[in-house]
Coordinates of C-alpha atoms in Angstrom, one line a residue:
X259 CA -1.4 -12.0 26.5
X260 CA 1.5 -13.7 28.0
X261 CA 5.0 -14.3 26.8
X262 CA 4.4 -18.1 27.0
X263 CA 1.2 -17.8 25.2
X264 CA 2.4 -16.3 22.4
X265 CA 5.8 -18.5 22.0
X266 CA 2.7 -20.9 22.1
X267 CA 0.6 -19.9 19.6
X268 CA 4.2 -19.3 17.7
X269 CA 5.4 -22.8 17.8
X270 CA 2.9 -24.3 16.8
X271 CA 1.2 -22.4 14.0
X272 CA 5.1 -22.6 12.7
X273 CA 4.6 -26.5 12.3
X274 CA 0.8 -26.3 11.1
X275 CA 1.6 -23.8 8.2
X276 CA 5.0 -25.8 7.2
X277 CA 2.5 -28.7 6.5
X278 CA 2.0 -28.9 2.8
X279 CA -1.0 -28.5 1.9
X280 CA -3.4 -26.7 -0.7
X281 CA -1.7 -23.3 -0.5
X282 CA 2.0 -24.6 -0.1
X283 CA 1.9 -26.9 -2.9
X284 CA 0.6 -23.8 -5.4
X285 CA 3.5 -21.9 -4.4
X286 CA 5.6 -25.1 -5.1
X287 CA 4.2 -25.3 -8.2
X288 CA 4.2 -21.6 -9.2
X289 CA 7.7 -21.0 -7.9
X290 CA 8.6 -23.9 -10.6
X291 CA 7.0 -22.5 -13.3
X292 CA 7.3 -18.5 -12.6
X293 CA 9.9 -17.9 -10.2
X294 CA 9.3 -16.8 -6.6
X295 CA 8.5 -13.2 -7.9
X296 CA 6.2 -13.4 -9.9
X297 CA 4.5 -16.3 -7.7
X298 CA 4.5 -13.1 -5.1
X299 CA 0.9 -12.5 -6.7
X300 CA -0.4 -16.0 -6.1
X301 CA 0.7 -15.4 -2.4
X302 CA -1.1 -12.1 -1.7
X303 CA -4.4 -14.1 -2.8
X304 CA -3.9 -16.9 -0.8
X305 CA -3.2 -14.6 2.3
X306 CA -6.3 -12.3 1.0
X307 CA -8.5 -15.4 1.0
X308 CA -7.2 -16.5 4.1
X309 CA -7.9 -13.2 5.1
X310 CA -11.5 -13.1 4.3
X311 CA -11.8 -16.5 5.7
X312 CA -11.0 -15.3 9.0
X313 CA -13.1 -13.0 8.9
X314 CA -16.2 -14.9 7.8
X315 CA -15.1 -16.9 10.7
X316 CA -15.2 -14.0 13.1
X317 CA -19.2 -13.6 11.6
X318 CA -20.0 -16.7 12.8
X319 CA -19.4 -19.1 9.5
X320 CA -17.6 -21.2 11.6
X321 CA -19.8 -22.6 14.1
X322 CA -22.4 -22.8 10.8
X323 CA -20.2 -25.0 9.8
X324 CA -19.2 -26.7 12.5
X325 CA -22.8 -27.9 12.8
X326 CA -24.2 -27.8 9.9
X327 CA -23.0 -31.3 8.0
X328 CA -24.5 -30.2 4.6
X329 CA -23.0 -26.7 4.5
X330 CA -19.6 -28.4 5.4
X331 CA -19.8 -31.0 2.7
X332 CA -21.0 -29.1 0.1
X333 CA -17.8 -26.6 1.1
X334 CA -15.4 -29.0 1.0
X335 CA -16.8 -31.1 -1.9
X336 CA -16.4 -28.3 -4.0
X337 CA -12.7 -27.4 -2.7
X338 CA -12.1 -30.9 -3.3
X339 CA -13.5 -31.1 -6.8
X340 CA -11.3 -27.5 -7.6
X341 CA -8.3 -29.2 -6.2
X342 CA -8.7 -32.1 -8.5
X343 CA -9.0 -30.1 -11.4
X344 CA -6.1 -28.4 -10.6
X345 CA -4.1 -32.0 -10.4
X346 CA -5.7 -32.5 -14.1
X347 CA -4.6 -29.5 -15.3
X348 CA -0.8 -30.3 -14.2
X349 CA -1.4 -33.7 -15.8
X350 CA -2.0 -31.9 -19.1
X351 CA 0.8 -29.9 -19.0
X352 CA 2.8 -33.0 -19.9
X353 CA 6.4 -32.1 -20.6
X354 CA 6.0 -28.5 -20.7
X355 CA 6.1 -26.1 -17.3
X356 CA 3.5 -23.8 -18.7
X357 CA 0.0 -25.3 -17.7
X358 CA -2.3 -25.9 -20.7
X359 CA -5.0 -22.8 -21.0
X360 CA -3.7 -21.0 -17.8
X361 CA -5.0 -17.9 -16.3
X362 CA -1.7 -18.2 -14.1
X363 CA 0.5 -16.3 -17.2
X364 CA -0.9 -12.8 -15.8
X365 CA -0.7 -11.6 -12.1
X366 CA -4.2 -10.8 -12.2
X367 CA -4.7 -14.4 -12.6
X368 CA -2.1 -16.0 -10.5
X369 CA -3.5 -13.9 -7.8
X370 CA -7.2 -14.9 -8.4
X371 CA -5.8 -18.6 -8.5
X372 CA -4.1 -18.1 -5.0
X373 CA -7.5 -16.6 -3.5
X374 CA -9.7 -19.7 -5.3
X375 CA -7.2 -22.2 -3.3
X376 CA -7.1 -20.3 -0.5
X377 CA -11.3 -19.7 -0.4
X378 CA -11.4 -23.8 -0.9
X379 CA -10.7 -25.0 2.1
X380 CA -13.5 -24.7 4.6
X381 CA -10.9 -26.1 7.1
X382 CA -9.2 -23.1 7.4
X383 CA -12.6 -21.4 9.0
X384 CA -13.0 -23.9 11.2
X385 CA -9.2 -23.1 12.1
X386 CA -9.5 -19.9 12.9
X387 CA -12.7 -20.5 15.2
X388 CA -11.5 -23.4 17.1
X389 CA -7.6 -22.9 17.2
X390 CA -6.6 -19.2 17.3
X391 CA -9.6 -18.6 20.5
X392 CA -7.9 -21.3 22.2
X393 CA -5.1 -18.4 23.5
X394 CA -7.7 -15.5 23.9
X395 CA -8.0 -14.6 27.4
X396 CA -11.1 -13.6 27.8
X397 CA -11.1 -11.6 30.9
X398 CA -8.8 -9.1 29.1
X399 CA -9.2 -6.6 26.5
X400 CA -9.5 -9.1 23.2
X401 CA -8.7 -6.8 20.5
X402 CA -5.0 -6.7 21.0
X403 CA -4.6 -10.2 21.5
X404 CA -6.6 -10.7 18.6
X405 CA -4.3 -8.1 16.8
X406 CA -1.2 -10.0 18.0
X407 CA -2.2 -13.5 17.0
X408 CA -3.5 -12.8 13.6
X409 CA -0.5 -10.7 12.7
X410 CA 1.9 -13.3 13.7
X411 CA -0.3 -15.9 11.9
X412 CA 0.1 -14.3 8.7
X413 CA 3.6 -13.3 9.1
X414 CA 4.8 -16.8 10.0
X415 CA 1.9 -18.4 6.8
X416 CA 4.2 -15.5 4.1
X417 CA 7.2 -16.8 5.3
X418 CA 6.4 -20.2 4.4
X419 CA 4.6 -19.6 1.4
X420 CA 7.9 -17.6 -0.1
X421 CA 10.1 -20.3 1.2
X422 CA 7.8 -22.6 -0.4
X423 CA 7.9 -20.5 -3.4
X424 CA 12.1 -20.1 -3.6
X425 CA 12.0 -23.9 -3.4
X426 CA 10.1 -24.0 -6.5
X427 CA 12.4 -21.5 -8.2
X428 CA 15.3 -23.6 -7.5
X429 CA 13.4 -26.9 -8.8
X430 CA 13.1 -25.0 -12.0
X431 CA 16.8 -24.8 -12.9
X432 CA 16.9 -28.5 -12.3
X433 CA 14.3 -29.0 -14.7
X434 CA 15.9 -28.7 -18.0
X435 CA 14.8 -31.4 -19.5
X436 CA 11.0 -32.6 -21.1
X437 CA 11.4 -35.7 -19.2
X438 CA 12.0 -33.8 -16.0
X439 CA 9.5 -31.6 -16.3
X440 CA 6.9 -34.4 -16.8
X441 CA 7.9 -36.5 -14.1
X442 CA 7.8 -32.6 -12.2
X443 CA 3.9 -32.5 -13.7
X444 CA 2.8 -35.9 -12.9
X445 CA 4.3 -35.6 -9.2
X446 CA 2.4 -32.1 -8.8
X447 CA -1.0 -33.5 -10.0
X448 CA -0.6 -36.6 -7.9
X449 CA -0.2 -34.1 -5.0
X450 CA -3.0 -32.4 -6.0
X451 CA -5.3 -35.4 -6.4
X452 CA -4.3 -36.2 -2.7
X453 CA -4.3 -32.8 -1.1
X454 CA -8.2 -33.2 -2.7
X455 CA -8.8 -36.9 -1.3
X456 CA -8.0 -35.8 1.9
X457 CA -10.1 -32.5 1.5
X458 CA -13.1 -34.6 0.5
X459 CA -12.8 -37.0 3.0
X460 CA -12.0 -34.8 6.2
X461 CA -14.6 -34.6 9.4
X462 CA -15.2 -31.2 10.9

């Protein structure tokens, strides 16, 4: 792989995991409500799912889905429906930071939470089986490209996911107030409710 490749790869995999979306905004909200440590649970789940993502990509799921129409609308119907849920959930919460019948109080759970986000977007197959072998080179050994890329991947997709989370911590010491902390709610469950939209209404 060559040094321009990979600056490649890096640039721009920096800008597609800075987007929010389903996985940032959990650590967001997380980082709010737990601090950035104990959200540390919610992001080794979302990096496992991602993980196992990949992998069902490297299986082949991809390319199922990628031509399959019912497989990737049932997929990202449920992620969409999950997403949504999660929105209502922050609605709930009202004026409180702790979320109404959470399994996110234990690590256990936020770490199950951060794989159920992470395992509900059928985009991010599709991403790793049409973006990352985009800078394979296939006339050379693959393993250690492969190797390379998925390594920076996840190292760049940690990084934001803390970042996302310290931003969250901070919030929380601006929250001191109920009416704050609803207005917080009302903003994450909005983003929720979109981040799901656009989940149900993406094309493969």
């Amino acid at each position: 792989m060559s040094m321009t490749i990979w600056l490649t790869f890096i640039a721009t995999t920096f800008f597609i995991s800075a987007t929010p979306g389903p996985n940032m905004l959990l650590m967001l909200s997380h980082g709010t409500r737990y601090g950035w440590q104990a959200t540390l649970a919610t992001m080794s789940g979302a990096l496992a799912g991602l993980g196992l993502l990949f992998a069902l990509s490297a299986f082949g799921m991809a390319t199922i889905l990628a031509t399959s129409a019912t497989l990737f609308l049932i997929f990202k119907l449920a992620g969409a429906v999950y997403l949504i849920y999660l929105g209502w959930q922050c609605f709930k919460a009202g004026n409180n930071l702790e979320m109404p019948n959470s399994s996110a109080d234990s690590a256990a759970g936020r770490f199950r939470l951060g794989l159920t986000v992470a395992l509900s977007n059928p985009k991010a197959i599709l991403f790793a089986g049409a973006f990352l072998p985009q800078f394979i080179n296939t006339s050379q050994p693959q393993a250690g490209q492969w190797a390379i890329l998925l390594g920076s991947f996840f190292i760049i997709e940690a990084g934001w996911q803390v970042a996302y989370a310290a931003g969250g911590a901070r919030l929380g010491n601006w929250l001191q107030s109920p009416n704050r902390i609803k207005r917080f709610n009302q903003g994450c469950g909005a983003a929720f409710f979109t981040v799901g939209g656009l989940l149900a209404a993406a094309q493969r």
